[in-house]
PDB file of N, CA and C in Angstrom:
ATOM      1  N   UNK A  23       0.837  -1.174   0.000  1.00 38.00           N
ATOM      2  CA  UNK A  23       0.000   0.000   0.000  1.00 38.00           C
ATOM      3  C   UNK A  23       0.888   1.245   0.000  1.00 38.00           C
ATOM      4  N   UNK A  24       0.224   2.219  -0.849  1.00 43.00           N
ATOM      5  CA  UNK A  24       1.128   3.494  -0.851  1.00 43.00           C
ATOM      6  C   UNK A  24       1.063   3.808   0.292  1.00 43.00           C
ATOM      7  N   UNK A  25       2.857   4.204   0.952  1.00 47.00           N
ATOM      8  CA  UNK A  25       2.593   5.034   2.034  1.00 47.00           C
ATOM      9  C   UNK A  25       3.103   4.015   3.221  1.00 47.00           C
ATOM     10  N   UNK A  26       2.659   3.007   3.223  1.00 46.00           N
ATOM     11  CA  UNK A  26       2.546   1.940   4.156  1.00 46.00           C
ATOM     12  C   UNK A  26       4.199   2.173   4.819  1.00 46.00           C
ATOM     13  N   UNK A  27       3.947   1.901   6.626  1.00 49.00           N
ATOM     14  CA  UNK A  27       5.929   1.353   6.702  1.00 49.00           C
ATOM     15  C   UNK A  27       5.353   0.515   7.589  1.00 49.00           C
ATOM     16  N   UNK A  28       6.930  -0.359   7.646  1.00 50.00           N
ATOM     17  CA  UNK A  28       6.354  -1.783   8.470  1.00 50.00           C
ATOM     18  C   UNK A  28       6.395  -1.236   9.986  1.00 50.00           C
ATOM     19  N   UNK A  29       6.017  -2.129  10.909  1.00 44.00           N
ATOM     20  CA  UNK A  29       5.826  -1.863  12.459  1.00 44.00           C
ATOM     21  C   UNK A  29       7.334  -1.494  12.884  1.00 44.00           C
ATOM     22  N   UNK A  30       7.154  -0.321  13.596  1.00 50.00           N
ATOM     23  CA  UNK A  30       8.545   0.231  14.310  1.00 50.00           C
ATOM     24  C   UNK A  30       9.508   1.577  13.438  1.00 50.00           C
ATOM     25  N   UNK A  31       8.708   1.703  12.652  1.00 62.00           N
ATOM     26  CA  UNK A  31       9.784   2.432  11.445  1.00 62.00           C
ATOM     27  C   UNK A  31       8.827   3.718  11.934  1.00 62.00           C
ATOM     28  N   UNK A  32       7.840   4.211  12.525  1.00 71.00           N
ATOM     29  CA  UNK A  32       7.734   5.389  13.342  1.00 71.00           C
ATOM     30  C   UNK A  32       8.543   6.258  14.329  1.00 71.00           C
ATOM     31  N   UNK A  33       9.333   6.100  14.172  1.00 86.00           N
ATOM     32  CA  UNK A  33      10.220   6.517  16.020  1.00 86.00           C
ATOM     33  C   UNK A  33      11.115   7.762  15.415  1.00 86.00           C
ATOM     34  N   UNK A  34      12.061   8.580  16.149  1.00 94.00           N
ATOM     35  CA  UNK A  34      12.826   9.695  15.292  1.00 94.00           C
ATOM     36  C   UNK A  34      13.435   8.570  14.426  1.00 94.00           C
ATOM     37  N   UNK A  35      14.119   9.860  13.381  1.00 94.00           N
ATOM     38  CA  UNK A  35      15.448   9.485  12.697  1.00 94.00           C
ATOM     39  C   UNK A  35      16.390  10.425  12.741  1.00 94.00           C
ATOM     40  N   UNK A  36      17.779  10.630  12.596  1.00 94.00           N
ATOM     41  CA  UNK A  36      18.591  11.600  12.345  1.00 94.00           C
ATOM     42  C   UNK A  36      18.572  11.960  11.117  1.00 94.00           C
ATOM     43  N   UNK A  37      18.624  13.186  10.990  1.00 92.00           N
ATOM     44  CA  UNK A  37      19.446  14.092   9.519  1.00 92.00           C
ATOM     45  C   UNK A  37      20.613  13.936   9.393  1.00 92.00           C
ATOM     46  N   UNK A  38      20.966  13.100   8.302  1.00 90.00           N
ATOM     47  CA  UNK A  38      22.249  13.185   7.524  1.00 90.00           C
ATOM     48  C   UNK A  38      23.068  14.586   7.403  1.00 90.00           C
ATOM     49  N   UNK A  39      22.225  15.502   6.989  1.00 89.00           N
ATOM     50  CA  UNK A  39      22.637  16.733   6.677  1.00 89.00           C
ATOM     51  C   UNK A  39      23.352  17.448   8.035  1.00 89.00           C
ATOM     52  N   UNK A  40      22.113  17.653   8.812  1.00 92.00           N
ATOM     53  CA  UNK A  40      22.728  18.614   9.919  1.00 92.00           C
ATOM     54  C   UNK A  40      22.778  17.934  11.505  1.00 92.00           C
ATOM     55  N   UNK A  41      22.443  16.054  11.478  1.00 93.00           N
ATOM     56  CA  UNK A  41      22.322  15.419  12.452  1.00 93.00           C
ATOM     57  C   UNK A  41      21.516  15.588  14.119  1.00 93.00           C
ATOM     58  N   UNK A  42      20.128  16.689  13.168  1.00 94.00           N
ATOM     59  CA  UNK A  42      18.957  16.729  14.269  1.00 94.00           C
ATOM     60  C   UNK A  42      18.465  15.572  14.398  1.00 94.00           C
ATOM     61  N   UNK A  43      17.916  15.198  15.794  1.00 96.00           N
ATOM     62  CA  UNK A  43      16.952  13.753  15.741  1.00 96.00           C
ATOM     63  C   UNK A  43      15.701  14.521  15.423  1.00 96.00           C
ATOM     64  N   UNK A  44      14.897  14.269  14.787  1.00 95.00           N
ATOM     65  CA  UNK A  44      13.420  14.307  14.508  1.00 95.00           C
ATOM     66  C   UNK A  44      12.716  13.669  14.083  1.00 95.00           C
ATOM     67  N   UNK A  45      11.035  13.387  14.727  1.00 95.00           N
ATOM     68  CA  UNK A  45      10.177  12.268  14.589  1.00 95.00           C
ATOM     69  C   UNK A  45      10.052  12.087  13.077  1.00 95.00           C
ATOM     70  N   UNK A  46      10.276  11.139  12.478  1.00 92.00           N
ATOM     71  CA  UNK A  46       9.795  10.267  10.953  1.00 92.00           C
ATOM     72  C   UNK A  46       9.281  11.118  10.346  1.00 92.00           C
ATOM     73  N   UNK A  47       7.553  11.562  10.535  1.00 90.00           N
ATOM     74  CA  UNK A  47       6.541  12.629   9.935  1.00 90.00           C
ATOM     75  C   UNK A  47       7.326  13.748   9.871  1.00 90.00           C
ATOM     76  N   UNK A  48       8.076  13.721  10.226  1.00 91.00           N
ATOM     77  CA  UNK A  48       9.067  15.397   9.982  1.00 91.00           C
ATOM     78  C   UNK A  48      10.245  15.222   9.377  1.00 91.00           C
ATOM     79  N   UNK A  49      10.229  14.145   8.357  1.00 92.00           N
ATOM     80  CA  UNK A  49      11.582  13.947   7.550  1.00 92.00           C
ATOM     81  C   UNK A  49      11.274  13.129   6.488  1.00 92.00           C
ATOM     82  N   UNK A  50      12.226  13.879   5.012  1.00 89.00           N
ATOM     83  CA  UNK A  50      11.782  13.297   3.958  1.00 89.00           C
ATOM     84  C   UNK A  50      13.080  12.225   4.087  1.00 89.00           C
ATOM     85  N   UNK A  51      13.092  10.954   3.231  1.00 86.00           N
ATOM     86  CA  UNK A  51      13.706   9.689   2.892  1.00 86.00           C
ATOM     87  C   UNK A  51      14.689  10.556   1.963  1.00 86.00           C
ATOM     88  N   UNK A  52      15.709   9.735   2.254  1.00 79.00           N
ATOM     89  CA  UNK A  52      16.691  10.471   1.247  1.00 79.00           C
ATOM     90  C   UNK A  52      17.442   8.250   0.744  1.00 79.00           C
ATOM     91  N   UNK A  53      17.819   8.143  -0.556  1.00 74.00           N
ATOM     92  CA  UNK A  53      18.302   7.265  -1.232  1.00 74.00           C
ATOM     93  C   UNK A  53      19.237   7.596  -1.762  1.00 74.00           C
ATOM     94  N   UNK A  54      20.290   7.291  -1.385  1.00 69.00           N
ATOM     95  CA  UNK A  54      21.456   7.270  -2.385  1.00 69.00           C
ATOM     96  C   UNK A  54      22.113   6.839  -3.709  1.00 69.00           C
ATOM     97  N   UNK A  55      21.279   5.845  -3.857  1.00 65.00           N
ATOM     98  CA  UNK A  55      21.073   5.412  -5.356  1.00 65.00           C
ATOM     99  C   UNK A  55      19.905   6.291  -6.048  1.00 65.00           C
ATOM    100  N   UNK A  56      19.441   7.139  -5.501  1.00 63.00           N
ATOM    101  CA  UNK A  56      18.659   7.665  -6.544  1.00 63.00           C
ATOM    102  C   UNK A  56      17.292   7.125  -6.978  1.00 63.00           C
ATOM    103  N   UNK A  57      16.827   5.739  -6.143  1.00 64.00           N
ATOM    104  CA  UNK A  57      15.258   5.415  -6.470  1.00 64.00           C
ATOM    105  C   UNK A  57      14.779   4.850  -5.305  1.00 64.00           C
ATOM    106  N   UNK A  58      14.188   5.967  -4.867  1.00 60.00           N
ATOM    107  CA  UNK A  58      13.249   5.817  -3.178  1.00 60.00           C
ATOM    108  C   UNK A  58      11.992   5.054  -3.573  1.00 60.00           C
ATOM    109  N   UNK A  59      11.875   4.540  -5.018  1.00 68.00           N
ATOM    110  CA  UNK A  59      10.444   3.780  -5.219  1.00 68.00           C
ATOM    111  C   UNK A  59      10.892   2.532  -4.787  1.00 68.00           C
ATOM    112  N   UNK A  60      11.702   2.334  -5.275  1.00 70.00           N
ATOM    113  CA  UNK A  60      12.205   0.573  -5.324  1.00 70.00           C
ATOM    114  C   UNK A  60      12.797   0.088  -3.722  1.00 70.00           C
ATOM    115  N   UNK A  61      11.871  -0.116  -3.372  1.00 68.00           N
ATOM    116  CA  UNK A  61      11.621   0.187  -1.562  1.00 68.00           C
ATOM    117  C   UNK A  61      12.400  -1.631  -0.823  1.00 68.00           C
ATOM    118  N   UNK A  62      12.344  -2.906  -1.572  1.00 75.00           N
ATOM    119  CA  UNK A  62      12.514  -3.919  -1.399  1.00 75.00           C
ATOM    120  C   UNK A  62      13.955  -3.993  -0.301  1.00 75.00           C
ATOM    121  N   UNK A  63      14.308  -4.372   0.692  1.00 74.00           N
ATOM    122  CA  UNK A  63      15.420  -4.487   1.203  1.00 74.00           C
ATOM    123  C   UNK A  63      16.142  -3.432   1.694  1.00 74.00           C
ATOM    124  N   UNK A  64      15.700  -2.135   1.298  1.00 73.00           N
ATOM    125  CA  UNK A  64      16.387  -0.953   1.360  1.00 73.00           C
ATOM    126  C   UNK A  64      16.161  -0.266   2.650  1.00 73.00           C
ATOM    127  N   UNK A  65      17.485   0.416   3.411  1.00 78.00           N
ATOM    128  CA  UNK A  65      17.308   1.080   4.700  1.00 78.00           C
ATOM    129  C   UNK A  65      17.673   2.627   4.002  1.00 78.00           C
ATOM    130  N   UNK A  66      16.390   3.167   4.294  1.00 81.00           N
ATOM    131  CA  UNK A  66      16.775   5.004   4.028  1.00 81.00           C
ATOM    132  C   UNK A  66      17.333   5.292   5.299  1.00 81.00           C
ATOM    133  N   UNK A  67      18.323   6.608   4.823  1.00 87.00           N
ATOM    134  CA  UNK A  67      18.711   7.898   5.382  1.00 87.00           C
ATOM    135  C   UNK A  67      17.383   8.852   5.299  1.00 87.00           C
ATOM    136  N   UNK A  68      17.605   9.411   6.082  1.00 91.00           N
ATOM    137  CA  UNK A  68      16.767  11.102   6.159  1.00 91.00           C
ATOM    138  C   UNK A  68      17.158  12.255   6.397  1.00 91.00           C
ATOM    139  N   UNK A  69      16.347  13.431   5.633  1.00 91.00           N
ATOM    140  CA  UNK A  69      16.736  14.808   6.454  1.00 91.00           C
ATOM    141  C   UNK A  69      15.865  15.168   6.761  1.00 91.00           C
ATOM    142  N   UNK A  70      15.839  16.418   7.826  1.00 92.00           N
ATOM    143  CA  UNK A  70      14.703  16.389   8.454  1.00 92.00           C
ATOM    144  C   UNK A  70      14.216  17.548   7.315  1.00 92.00           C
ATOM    145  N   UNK A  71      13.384  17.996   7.173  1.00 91.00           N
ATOM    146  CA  UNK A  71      12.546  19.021   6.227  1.00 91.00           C
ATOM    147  C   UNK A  71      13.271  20.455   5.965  1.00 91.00           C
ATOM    148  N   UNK A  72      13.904  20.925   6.852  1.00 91.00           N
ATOM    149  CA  UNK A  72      14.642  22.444   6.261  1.00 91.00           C
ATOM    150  C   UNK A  72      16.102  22.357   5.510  1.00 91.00           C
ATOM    151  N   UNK A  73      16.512  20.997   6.242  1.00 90.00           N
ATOM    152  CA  UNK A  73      17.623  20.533   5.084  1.00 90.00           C
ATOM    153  C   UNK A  73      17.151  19.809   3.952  1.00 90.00           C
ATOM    154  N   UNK A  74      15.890  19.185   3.882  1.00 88.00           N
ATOM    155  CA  UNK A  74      15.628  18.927   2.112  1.00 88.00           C
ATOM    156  C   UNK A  74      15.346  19.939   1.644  1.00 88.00           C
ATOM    157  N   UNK A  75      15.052  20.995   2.119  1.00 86.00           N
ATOM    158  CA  UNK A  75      14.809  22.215   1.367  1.00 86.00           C
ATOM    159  C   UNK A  75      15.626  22.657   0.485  1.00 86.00           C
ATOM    160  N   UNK A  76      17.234  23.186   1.694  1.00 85.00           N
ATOM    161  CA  UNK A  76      18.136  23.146   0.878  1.00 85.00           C
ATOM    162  C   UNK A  76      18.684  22.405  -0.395  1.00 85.00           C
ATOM    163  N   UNK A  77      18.491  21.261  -0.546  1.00 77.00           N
ATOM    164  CA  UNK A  77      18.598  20.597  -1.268  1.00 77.00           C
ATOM    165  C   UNK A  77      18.830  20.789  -2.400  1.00 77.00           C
ATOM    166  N   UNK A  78      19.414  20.337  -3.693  1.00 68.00           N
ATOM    167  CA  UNK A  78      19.230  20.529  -5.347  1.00 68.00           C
ATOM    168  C   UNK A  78      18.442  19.192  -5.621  1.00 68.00           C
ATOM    169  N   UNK A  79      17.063  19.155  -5.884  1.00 65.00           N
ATOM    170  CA  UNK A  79      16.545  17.881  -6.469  1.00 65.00           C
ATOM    171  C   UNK A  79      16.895  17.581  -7.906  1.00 65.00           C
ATOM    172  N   UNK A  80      17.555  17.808  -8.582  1.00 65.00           N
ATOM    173  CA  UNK A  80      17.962  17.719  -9.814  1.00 65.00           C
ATOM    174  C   UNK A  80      18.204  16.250  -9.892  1.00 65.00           C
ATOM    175  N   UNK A  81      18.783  15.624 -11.205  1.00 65.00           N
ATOM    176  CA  UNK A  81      18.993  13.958 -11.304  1.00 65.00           C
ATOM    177  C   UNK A  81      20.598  14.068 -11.268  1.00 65.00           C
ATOM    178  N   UNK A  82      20.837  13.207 -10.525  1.00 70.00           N
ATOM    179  CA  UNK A  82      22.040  12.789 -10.078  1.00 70.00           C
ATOM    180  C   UNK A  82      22.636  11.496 -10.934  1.00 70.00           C
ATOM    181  N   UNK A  83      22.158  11.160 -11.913  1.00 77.00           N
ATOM    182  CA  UNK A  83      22.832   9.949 -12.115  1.00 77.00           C
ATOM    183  C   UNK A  83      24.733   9.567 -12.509  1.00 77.00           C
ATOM    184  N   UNK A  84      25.040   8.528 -11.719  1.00 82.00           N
ATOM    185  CA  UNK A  84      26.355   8.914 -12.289  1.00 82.00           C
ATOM    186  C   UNK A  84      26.913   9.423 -10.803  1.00 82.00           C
ATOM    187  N   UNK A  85      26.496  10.602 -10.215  1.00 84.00           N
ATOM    188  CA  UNK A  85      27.198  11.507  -9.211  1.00 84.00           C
ATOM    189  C   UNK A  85      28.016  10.449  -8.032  1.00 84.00           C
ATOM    190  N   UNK A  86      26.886   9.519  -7.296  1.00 85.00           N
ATOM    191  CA  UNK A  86      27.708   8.750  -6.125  1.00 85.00           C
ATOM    192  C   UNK A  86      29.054   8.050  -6.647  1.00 85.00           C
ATOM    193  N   UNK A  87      28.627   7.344  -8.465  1.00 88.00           N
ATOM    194  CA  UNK A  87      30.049   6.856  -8.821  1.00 88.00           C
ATOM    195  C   UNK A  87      31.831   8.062  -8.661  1.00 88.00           C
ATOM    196  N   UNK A  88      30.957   8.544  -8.643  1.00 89.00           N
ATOM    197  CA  UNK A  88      32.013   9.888  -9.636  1.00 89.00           C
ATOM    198  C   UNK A  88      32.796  10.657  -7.984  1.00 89.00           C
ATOM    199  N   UNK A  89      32.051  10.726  -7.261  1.00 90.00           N
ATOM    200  CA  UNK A  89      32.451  10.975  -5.456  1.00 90.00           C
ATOM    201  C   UNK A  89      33.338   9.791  -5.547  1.00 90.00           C
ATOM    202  N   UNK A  90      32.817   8.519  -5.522  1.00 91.00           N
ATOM    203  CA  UNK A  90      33.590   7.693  -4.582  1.00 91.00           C
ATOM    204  C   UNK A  90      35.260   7.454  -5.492  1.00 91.00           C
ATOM    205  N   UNK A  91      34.889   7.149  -7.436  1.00 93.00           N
ATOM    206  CA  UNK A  91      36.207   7.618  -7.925  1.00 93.00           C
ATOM    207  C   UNK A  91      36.983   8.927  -7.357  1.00 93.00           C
ATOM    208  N   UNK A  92      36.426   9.958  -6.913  1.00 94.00           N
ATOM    209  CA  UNK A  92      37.193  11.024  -7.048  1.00 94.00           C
ATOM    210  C   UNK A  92      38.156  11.271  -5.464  1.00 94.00           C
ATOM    211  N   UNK A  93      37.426  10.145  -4.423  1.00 93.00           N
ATOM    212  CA  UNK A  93      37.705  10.074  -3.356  1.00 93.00           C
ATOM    213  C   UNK A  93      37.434  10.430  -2.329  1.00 93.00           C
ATOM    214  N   UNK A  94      35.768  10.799  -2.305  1.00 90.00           N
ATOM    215  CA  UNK A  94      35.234  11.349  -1.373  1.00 90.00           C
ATOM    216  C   UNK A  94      35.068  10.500  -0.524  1.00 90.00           C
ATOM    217  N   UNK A  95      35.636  11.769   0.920  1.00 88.00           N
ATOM    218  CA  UNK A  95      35.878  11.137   2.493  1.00 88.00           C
ATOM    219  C   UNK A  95      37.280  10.059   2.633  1.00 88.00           C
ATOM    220  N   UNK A  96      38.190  10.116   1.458  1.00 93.00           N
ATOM    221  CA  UNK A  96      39.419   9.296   1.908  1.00 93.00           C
ATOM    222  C   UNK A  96      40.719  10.083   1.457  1.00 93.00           C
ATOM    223  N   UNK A  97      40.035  10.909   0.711  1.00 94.00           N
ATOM    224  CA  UNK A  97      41.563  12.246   0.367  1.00 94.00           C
ATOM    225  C   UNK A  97      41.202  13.731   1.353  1.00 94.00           C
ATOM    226  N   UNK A  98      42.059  14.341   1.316  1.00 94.00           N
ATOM    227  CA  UNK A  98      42.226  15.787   2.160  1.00 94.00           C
ATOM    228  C   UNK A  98      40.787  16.084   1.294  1.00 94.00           C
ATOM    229  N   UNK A  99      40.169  17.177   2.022  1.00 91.00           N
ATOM    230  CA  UNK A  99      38.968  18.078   1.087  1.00 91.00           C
ATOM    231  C   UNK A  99      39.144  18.987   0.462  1.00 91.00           C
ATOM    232  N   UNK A 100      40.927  19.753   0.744  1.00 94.00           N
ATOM    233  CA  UNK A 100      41.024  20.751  -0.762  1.00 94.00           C
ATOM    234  C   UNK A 100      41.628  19.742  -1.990  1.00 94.00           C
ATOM    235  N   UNK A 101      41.903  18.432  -1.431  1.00 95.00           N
ATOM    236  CA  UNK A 101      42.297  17.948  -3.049  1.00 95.00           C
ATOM    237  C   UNK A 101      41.247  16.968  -3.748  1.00 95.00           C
ATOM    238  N   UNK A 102      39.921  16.699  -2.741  1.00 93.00           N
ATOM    239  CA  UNK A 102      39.121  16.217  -3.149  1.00 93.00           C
ATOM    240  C   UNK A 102      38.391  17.204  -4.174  1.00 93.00           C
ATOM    241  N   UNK A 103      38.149  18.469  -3.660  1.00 92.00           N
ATOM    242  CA  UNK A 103      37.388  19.614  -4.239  1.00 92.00           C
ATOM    243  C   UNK A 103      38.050  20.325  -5.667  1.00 92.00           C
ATOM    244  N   UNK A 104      39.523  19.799  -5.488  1.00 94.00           N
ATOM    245  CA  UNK A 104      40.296  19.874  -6.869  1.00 94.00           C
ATOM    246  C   UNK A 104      39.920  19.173  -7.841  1.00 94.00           C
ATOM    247  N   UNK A 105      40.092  18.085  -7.472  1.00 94.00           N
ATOM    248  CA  UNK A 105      39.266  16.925  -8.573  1.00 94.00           C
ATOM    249  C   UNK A 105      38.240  16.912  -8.799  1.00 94.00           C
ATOM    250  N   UNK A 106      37.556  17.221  -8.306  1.00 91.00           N
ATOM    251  CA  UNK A 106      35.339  17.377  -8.400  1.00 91.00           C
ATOM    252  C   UNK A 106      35.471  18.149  -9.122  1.00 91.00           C
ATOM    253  N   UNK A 107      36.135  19.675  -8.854  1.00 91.00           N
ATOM    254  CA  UNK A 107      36.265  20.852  -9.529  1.00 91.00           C
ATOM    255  C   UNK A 107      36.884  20.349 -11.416  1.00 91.00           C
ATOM    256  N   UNK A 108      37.954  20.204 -10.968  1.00 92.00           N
ATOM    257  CA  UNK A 108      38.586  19.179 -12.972  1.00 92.00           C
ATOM    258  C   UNK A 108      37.588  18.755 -13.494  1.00 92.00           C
ATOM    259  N   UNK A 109      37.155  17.447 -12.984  1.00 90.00           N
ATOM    260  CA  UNK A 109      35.879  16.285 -13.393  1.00 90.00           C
ATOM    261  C   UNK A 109      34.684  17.366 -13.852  1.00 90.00           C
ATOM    262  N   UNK A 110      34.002  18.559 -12.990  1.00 86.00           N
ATOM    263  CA  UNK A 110      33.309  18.830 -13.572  1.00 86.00           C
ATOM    264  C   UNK A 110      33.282  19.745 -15.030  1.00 86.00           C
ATOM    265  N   UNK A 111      34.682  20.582 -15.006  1.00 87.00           N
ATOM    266  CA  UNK A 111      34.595  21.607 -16.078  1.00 87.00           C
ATOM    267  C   UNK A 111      35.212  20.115 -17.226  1.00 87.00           C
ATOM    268  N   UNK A 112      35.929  19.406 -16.729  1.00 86.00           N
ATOM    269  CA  UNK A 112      35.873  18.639 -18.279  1.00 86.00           C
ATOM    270  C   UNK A 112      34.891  18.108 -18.481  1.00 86.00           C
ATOM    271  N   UNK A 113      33.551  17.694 -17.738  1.00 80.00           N
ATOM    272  CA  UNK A 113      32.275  16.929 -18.328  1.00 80.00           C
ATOM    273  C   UNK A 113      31.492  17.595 -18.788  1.00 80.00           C
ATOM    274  N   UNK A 114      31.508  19.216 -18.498  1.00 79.00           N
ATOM    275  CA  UNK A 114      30.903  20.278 -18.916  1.00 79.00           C
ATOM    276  C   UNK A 114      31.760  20.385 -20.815  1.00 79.00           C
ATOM    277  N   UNK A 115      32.533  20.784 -20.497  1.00 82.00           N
ATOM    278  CA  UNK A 115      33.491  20.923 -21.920  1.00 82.00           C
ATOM    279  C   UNK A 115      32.955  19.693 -22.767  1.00 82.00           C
ATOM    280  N   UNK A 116      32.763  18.476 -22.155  1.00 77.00           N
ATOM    281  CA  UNK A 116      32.299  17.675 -23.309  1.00 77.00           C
ATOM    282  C   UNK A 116      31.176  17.236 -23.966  1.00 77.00           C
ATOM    283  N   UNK A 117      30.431  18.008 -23.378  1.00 72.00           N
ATOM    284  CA  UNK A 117      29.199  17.902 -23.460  1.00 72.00           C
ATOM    285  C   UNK A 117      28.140  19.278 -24.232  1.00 72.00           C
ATOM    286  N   UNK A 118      29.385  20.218 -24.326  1.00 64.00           N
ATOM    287  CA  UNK A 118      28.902  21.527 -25.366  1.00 64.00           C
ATOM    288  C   UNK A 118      29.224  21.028 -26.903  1.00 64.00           C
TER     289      UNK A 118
END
């Protein structure tokens, strides 16, 4: 049933984003693969509602590969942000 969660999946959750606890009804599902339909086996993350705001809902496909090649969370963050930064103006350049 649309909507449906199984018994116990009411209680807070934390925000990924800014790591408030807040009750369930006050937080959208966040998927990292990119398809919150395909619900089978899957444990969501959440944020609580003013950080999905922030958010860019745009389509991401591609993006989690392209972090974890580029070394996100295992290199320094100005040389991670070097490479994100490269990766993007050359995918931009190839794509005009």
């Amino acid at each position: 049933m649309w909507g449906a969660r199984r018994d116990g999946d009411d209680g807070p959750v934390t925000c990924i984003a800014c790591g408030d606890e807040v009750p369930r009804d006050d937080a959208r599902e966040y998927d990292k693969h990119g398809n919150r339909w395909e619900r089978t086996d899957k444990e969501f993350e959440y944020l609580c509602k003013p950080c999905d705001r922030t958010c860019c809902h745009q389509p991401r496909k591609g993006l989690e590969s392209m972090l974890v090649d580029l070394g996100a969370g295992e290199v320094p963050r100005e040389e991670f942000l070097a490479r994100f930064h490269d990766a993007t103006v050359e995918a931009r350049e190839h794509s005009d």
